[in-house]
mmCIF file of C-alpha atoms and ligand atoms in Angstrom:
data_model
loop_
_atom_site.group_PDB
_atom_site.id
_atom_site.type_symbol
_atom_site.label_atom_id
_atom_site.label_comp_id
_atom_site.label_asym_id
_atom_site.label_seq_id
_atom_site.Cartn_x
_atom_site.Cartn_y
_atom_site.Cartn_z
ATOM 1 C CA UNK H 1 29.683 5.027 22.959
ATOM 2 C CA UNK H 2 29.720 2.763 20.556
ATOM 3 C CA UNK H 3 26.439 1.918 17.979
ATOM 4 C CA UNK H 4 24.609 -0.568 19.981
ATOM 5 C CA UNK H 5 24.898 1.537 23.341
ATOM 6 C CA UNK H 6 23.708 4.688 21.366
ATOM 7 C CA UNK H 7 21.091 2.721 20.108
ATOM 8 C CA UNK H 8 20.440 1.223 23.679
ATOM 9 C CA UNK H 9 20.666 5.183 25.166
ATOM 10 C CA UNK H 10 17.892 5.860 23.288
ATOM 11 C CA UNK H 11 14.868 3.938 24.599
ATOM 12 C CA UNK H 12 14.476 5.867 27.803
ATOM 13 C CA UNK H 13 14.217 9.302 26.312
ATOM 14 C CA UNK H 14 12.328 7.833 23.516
ATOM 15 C CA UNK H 15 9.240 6.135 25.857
ATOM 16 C CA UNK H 16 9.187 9.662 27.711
ATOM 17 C CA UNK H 17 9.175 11.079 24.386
ATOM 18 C CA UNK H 18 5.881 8.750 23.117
ATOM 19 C CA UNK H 19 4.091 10.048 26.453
ATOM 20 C CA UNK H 20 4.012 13.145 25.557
ATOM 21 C CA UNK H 21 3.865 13.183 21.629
ATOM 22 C CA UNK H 22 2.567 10.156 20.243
ATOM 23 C CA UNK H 23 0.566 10.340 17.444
ATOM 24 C CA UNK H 24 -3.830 9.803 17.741
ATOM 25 C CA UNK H 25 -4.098 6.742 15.433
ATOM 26 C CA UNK H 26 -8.029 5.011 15.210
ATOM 27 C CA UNK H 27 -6.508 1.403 15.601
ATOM 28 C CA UNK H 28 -4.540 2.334 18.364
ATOM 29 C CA UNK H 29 -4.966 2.154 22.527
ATOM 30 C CA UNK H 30 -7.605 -0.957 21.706
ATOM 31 C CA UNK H 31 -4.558 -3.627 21.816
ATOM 32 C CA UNK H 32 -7.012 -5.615 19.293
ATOM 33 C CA UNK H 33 -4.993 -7.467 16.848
ATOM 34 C CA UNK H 34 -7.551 -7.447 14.571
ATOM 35 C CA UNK H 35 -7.313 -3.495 14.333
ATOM 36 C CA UNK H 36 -3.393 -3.750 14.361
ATOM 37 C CA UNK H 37 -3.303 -6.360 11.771
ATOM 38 C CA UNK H 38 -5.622 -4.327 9.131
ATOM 39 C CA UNK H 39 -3.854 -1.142 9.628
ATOM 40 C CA UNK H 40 -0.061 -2.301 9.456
ATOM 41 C CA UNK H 41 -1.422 -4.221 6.035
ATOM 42 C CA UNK H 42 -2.783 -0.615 5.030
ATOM 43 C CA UNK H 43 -0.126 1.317 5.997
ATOM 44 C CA UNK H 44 2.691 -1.352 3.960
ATOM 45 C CA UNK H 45 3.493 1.313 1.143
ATOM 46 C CA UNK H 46 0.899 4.304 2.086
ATOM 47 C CA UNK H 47 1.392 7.122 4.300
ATOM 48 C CA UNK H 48 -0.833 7.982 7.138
ATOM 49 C CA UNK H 49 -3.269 10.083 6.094
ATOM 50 C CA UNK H 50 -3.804 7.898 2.927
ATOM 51 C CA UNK H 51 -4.791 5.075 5.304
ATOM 52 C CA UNK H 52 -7.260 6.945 7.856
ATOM 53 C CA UNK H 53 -10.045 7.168 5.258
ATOM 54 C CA UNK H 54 -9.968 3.259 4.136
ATOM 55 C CA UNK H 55 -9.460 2.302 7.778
ATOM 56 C CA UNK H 56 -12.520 3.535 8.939
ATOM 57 C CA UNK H 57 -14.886 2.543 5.827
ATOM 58 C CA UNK H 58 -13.307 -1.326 5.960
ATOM 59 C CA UNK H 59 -13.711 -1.224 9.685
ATOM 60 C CA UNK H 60 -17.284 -0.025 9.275
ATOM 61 C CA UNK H 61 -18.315 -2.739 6.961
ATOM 62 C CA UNK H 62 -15.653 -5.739 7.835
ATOM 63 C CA UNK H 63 -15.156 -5.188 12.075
ATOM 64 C CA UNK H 64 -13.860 -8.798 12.339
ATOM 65 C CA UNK H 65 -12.357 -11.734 11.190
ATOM 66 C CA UNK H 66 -15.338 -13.541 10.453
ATOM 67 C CA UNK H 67 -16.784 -10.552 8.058
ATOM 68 C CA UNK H 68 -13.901 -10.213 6.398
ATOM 69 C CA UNK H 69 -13.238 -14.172 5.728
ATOM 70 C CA UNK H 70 -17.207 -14.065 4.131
ATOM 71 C CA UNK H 71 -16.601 -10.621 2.106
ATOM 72 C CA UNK H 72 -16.679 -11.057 -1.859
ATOM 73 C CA UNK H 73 -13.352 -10.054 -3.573
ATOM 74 C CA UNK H 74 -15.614 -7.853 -5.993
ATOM 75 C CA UNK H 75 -16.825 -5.885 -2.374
ATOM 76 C CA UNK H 76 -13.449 -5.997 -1.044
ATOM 77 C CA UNK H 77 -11.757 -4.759 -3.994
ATOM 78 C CA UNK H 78 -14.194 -1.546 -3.983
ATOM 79 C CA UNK H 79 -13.048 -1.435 -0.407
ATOM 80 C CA UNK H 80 -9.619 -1.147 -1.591
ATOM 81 C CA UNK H 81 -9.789 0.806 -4.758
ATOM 82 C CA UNK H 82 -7.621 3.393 -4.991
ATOM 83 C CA UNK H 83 -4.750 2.043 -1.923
ATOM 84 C CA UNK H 84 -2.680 -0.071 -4.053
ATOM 85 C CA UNK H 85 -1.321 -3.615 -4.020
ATOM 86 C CA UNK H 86 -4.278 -5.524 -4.342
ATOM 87 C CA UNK H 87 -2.795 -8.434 -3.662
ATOM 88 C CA UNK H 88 -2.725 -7.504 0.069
ATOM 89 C CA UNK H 89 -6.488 -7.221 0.225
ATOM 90 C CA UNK H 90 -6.793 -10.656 -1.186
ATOM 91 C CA UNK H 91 -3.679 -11.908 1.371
ATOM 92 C CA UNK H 92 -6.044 -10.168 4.114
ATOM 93 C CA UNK H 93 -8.690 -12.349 3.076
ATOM 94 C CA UNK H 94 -7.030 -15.597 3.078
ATOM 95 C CA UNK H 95 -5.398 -14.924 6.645
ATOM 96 C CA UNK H 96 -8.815 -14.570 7.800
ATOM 97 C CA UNK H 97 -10.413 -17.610 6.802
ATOM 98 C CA UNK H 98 -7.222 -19.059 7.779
ATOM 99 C CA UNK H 99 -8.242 -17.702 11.295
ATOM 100 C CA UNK H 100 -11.683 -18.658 11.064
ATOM 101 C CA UNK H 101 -11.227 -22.285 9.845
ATOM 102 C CA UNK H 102 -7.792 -23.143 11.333
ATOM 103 C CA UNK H 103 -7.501 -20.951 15.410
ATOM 104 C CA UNK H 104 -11.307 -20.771 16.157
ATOM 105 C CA UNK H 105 -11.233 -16.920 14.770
ATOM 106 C CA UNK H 106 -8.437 -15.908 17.424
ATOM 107 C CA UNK H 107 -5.057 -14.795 16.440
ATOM 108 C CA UNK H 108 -2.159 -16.668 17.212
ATOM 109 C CA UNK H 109 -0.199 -14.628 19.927
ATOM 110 C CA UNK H 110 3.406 -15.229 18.647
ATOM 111 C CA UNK H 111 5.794 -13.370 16.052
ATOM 112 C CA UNK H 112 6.602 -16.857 14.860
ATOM 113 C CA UNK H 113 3.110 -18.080 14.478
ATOM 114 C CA UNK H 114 1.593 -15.243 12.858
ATOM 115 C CA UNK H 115 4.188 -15.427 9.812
ATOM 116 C CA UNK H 116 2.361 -18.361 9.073
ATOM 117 C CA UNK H 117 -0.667 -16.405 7.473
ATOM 118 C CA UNK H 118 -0.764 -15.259 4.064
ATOM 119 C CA UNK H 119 0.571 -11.808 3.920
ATOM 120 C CA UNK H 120 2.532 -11.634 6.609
ATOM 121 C CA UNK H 121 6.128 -11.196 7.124
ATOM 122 C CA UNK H 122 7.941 -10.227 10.067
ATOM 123 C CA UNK H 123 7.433 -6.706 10.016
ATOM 124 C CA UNK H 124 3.851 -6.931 10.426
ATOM 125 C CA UNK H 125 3.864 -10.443 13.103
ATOM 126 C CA UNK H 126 6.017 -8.410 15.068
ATOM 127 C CA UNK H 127 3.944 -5.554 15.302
ATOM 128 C CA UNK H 128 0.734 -7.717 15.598
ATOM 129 C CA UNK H 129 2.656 -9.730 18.691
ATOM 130 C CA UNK H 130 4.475 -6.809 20.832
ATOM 131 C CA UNK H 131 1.357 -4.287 19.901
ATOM 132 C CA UNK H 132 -1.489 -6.525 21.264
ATOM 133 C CA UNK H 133 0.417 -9.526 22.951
ATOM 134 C CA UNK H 134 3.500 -7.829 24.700
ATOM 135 C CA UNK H 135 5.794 -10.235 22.823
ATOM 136 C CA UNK H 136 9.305 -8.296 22.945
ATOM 137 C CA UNK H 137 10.242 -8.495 19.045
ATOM 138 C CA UNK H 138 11.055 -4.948 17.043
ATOM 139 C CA UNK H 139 8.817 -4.211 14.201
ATOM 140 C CA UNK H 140 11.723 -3.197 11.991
ATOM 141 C CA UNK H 141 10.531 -0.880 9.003
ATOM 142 C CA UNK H 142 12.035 2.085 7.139
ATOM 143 C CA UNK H 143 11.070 4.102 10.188
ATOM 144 C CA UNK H 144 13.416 1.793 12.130
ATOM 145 C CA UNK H 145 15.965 1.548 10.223
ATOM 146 C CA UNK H 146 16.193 5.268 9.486
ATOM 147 C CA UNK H 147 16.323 5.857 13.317
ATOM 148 C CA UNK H 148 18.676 3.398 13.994
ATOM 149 C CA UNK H 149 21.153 4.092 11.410
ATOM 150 C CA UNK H 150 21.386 7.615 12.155
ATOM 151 C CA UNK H 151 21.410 7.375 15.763
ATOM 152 C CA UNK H 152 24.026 4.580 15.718
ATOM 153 C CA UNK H 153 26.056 6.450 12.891
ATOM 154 C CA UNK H 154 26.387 3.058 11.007
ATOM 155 C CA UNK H 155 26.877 3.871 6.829
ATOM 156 C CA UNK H 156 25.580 0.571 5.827
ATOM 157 C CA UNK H 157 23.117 -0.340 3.399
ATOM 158 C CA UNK H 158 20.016 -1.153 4.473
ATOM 159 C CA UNK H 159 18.343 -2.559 1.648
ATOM 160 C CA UNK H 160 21.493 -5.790 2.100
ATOM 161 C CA UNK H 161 19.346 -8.425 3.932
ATOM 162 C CA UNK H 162 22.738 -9.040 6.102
ATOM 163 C CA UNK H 163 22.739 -5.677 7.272
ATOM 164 C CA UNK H 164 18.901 -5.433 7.705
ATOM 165 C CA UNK H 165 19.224 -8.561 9.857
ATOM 166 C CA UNK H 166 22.286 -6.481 12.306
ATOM 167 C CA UNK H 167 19.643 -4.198 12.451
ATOM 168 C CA UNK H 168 16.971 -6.406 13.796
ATOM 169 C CA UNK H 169 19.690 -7.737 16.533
ATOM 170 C CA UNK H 170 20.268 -4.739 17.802
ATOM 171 C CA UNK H 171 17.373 -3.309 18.239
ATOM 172 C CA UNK H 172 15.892 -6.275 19.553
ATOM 173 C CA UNK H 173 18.861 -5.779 22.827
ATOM 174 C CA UNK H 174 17.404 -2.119 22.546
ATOM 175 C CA UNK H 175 13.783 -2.084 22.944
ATOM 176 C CA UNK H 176 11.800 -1.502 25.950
ATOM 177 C CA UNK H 177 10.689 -4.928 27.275
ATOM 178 C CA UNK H 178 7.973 -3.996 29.668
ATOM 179 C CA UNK H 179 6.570 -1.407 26.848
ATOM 180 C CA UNK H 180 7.375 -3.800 23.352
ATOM 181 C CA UNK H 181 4.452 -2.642 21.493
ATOM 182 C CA UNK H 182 4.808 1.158 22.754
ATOM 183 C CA UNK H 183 8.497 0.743 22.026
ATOM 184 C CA UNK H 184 7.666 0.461 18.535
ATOM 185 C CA UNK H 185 5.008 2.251 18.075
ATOM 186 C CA UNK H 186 7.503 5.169 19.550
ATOM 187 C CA UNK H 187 9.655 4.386 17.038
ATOM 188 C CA UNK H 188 7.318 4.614 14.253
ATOM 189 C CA UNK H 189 6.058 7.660 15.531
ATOM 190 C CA UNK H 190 10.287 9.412 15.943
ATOM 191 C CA UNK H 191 10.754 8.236 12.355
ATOM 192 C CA UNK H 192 7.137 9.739 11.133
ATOM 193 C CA UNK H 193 7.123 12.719 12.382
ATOM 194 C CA UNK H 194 10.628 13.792 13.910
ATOM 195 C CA UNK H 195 13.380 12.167 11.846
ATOM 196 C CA UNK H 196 12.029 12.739 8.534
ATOM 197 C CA UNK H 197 14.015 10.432 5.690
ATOM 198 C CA UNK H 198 15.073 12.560 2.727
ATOM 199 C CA UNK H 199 17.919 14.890 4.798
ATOM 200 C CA UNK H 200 15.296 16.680 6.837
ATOM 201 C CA UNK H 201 15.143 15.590 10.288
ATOM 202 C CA UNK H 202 13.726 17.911 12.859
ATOM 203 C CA UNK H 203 16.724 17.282 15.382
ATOM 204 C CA UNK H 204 15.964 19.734 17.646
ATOM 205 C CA UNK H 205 13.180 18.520 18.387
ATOM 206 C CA UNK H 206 14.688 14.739 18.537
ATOM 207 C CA UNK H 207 15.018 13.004 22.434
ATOM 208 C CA UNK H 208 18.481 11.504 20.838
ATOM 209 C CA UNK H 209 19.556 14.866 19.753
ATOM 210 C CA UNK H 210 22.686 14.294 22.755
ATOM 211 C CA UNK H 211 23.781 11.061 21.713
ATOM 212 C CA UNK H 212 22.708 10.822 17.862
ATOM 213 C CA UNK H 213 26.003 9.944 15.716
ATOM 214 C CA UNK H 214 24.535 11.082 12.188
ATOM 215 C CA UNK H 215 23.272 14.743 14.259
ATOM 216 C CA UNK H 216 26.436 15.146 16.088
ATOM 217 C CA UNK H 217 28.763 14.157 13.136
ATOM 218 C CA UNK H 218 27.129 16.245 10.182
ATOM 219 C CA UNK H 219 25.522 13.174 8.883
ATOM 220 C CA UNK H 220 22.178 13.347 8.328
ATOM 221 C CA UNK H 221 22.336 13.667 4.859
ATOM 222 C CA UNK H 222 23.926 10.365 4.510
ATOM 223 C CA UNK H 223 22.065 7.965 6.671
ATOM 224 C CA UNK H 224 20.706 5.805 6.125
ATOM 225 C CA UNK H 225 22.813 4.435 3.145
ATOM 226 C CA UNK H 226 20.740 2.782 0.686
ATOM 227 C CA UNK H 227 22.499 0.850 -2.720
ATOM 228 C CA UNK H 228 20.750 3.013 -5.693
ATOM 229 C CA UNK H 229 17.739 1.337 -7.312
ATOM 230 C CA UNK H 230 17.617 -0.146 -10.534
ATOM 231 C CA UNK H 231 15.688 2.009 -12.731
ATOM 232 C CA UNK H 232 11.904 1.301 -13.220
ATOM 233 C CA UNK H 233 10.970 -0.494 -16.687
ATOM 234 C CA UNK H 234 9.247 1.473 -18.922
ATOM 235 C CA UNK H 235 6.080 0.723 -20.546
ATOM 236 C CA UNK H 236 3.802 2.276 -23.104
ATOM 237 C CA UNK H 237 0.537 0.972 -23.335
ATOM 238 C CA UNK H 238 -2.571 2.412 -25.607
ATOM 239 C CA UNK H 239 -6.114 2.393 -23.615
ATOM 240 C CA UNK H 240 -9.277 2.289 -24.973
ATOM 241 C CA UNK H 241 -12.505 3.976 -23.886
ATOM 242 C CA UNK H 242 -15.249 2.041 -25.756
ATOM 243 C CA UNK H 243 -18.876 3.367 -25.819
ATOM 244 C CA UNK H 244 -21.776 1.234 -27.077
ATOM 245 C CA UNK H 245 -25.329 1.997 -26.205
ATOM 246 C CA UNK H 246 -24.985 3.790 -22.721
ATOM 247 C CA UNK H 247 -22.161 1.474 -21.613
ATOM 248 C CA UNK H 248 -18.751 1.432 -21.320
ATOM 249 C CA UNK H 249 -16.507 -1.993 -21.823
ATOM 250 C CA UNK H 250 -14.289 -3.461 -18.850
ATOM 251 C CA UNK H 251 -12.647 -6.504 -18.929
ATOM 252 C CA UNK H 252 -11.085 -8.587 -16.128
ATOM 253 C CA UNK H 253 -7.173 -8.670 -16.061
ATOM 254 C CA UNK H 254 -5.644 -12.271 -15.401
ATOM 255 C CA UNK H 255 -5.822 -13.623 -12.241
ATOM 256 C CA UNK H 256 -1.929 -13.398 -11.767
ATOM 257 C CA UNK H 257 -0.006 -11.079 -12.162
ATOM 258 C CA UNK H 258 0.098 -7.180 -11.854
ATOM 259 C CA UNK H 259 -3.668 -5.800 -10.745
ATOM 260 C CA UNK H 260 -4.500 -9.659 -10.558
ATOM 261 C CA UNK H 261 -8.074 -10.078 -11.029
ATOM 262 C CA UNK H 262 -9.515 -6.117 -11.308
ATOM 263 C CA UNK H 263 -11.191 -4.603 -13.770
ATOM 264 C CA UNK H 264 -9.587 -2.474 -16.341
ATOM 265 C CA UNK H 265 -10.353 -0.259 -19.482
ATOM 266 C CA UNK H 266 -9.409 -2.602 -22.288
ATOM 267 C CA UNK H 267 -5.572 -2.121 -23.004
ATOM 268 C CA UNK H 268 -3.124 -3.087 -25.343
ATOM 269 C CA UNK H 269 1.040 -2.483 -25.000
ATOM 270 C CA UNK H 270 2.468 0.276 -27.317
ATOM 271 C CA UNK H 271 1.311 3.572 -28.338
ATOM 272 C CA UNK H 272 -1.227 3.013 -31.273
ATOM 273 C CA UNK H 273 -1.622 5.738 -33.735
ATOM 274 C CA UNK H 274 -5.506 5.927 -35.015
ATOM 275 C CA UNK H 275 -4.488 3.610 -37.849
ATOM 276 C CA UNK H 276 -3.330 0.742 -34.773
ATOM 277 C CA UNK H 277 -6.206 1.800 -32.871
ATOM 278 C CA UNK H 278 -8.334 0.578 -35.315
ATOM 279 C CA UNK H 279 -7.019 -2.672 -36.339
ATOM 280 C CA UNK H 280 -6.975 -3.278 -32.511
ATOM 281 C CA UNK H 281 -10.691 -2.439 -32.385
ATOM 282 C CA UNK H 282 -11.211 -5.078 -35.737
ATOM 283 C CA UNK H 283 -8.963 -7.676 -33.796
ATOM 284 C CA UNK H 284 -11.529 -7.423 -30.824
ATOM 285 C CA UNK H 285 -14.414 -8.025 -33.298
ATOM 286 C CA UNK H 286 -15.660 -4.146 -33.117
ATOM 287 C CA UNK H 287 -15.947 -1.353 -35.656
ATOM 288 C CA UNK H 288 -15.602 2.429 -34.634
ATOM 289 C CA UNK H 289 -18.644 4.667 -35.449
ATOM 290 C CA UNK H 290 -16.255 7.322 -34.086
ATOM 291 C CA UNK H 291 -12.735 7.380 -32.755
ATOM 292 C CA UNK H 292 -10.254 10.299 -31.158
ATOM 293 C CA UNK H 293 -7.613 10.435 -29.060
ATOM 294 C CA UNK H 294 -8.019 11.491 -25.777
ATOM 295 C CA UNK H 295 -4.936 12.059 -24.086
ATOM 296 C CA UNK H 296 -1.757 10.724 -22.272
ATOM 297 C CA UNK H 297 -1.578 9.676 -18.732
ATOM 298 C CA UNK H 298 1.016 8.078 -16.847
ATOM 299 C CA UNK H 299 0.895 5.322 -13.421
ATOM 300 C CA UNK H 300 4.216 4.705 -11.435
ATOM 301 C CA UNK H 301 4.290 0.914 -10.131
ATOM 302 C CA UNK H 302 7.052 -0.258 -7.840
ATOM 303 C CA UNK H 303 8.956 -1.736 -10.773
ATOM 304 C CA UNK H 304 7.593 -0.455 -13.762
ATOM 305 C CA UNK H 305 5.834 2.355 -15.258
ATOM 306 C CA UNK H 306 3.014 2.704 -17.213
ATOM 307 C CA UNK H 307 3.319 5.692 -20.210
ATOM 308 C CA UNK H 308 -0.750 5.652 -21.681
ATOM 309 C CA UNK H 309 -1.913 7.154 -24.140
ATOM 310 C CA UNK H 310 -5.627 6.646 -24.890
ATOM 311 C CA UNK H 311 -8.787 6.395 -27.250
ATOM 312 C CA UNK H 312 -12.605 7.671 -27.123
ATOM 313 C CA UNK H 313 -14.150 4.924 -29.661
ATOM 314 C CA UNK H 314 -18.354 4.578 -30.058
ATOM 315 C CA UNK H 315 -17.895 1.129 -31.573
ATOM 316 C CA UNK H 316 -20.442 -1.493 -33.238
ATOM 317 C CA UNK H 317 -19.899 -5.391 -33.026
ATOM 318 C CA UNK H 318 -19.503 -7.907 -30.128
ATOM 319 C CA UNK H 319 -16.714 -9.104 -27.841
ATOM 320 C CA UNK H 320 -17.508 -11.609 -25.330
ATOM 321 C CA UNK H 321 -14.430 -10.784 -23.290
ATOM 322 C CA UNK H 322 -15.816 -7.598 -22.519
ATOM 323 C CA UNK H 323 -18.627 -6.247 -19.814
ATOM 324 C CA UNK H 324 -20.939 -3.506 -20.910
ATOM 325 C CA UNK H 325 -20.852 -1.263 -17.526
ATOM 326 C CA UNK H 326 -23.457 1.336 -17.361
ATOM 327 C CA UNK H 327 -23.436 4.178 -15.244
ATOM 328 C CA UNK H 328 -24.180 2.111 -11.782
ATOM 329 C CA UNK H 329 -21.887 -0.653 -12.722
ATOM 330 C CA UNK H 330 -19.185 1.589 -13.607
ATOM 331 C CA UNK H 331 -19.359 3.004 -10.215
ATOM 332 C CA UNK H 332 -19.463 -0.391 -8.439
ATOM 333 C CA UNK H 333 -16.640 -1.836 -10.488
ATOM 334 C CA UNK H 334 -13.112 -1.810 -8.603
ATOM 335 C CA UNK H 335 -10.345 -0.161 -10.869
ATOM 336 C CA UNK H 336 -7.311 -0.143 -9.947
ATOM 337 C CA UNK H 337 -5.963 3.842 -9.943
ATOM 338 C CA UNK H 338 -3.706 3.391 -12.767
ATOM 339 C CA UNK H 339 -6.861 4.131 -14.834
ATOM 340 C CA UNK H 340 -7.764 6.844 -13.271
ATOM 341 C CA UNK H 341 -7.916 10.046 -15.674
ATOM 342 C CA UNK H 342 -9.490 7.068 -18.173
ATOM 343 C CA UNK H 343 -11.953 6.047 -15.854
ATOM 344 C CA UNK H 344 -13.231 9.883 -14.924
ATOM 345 C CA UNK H 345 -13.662 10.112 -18.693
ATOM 346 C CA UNK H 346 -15.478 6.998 -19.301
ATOM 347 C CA UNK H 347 -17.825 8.787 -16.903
ATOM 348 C CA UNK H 348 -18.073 11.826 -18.469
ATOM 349 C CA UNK H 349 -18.274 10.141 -21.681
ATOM 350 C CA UNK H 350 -21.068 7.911 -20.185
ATOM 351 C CA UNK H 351 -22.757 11.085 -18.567
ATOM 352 C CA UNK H 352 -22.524 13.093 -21.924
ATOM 353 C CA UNK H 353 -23.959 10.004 -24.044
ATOM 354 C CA UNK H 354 -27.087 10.169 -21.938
ATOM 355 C CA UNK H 355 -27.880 14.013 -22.616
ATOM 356 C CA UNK H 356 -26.927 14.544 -19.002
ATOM 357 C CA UNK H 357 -24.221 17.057 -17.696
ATOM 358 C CA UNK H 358 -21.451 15.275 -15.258
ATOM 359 C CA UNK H 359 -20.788 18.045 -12.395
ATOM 360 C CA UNK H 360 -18.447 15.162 -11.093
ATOM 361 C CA UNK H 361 -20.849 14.043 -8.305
ATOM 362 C CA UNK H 362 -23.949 11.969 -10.110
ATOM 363 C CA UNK H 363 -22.012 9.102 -10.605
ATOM 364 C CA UNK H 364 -19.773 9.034 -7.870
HETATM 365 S S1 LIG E 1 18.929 13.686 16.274
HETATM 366 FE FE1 LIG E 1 18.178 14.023 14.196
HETATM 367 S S2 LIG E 1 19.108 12.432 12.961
HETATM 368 FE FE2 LIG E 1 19.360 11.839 15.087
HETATM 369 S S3 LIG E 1 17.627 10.500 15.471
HETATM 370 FE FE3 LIG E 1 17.042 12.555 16.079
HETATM 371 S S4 LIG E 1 16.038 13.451 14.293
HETATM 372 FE FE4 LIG E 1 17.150 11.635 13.625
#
């Protein structure tokens, strides 16, 4: 056989292999593309159980198009804190007003059409369009590629856009065209749970375990080939936890840009010795009453990484760039994740400050 005909030998074993194992997913069985649409977005980046959580609160509070095209990007941000790529929650939003304003708050029913909204490439339309509209089109992700590549025993890279795109042909002459949308939702479910990425594929347990190339050749380890990434850039950056009469400053990053538009601790790059802490704090117009280090934490971004050290100031003076957040506020405020072990201390810090003892539900 040669790679497209294992590829093609696949789909039959694979459907009867969905029937009887496919995964329980919330948004799935409903054929709403709605439902298919939010969770694809959530699951860009996130693993399953990440998702199931966030589904089910956004759902609760934003069931359609026209509640999520009204929804306030401070409310949808606390919807989102903590998932990651913020910018999809705010593509989400624009697609739905798009919908709303522009198709009568229907969803257009083709792959091509649906690339049209904000946030929404071709992995995601063609899930959207075989999933709820039967449109035969592959929904090619890493899952797809991972199967593919091992099954067809082909050693090329798949992050080359050329190669991506062979992919997409053939396993758009593979899929199942009276079953698109289970096709790939098979797929999704072989690569999740069955061939595992990493070198640890259950094969025995695969329906392609006769005809696989990587399983029958040794080559599991190999496949799929992927060029090495460039390393991550490196960045050290010195946060500050500033307390002033119960609150606790935020300030709004820029509207472009990495964590566009979310609240942060205030932040400056480099790591600041106490010295550089405080001429920061005099730059911003403040004086510290008290000041101490508090610690290093560190936040992984897709390109870059964030090395933080940080600062426990009670400070005098105003800034106008900042918002005092008490206790309440602090709590409503979406911060992005990278702040994390700062943010849990602001609340401590906060919670200590007021006499009271944080047992790590009062605030939260
Ligand atoms: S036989 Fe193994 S390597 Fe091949 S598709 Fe199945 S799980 Fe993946």
């Amino acid at each position: 056989m040669n790679e497209q005909e294992r590829i093609n030998a696949l789909t039959a074993p694979l459907m009867a292999w969905y029937d009887l194992n496919q995964r329980a997913l919330p948004w799935r069985g409903v054929g709403d593309p709605y439902r298919v649409w939010v969770s694809e977005i959530m699951l860009q980046q996130t693993r399953v159980q990440a998702v199931l959580g966030y589904y089910a609160r956004f759902m609760a509070e934003l069931p359609d198009v026209y509640a999520l095209a009204q929804v306030s990007g401070e409310r949808l941000n606390k919807l989102w804190e903590g998932l990651g790529y913020y910018s999809r929650a705010r593509n989400l939003k624009r697609a739905a007003q798009v919908l709303v304003n522009e198709y009568g708050g229907e969803f257009p029913r083709t792959r091509e059409e649906l690339m049209r909204l904000p946030g929404v490439g071709d992995y995601t339309a063609s899930a959207i369009a075989s999933i709820a509209f039967g449109e035969v089109e592959p929904a090619v992700d890493g899952n797809l590629l991972r199967v593919a590549a091992r099954v067809g025993g082909i050693a090329e890279d798949i992050m080359d856009a050329k190669v991506r795109r062979r992919f997409r042909e053939m396993l758009a002459e593979s899929i199942d065209r009276s079953r698109p949308g289970e096709w790939n939702q098979a797929m999704m479910d072989l690569g999740a749970t069955v061939c595992l990425p990493n070198g640890a594929p259950l094969c025995e347990k695969c329906p392609a375990r006769a005809f696989c190339a990587a399983y029958r050749n040794g080559m599991t380890d190999l496949l799929p080939l992927r060029a090495p990434k460039k390393a991550r850039r490196v960045e050290e950056r010195t946060v500050f936890l500033l307390l002033q009469n119960g609150k606790v400053a935020l300030r709004k990053r820029p509207a472009k840009g990495l964590l566009a538009g979310l609240w942060e601790l205030p932040n400056v790059p480099g790591s600041l010795d106490e010295a550089g802490a405080a001429i920061t704090l005099a730059q911003w117009g403040l004086r510290a009453v008290s000041l101490a280090p508090v610690g290093a934490a560190k936040h992984i971004f897709t390109h870059v990484e964030w090395d933080m050290h940080g600062y426990l100031a009670e400070v005098e003076g105003e800034n106008d760039e900042f918002f005092r957040a008490d206790a309440a506020a602090l709590q409503a405020a979406a911060i992005p994740s990278a702040f994390r072990y700062y943010y849990d201390m602001a609340r401590q810090a906060l919670a200590a400050q007021q006499g009271g003892c944080d047992n790590g539900t009062a605030l939260l």
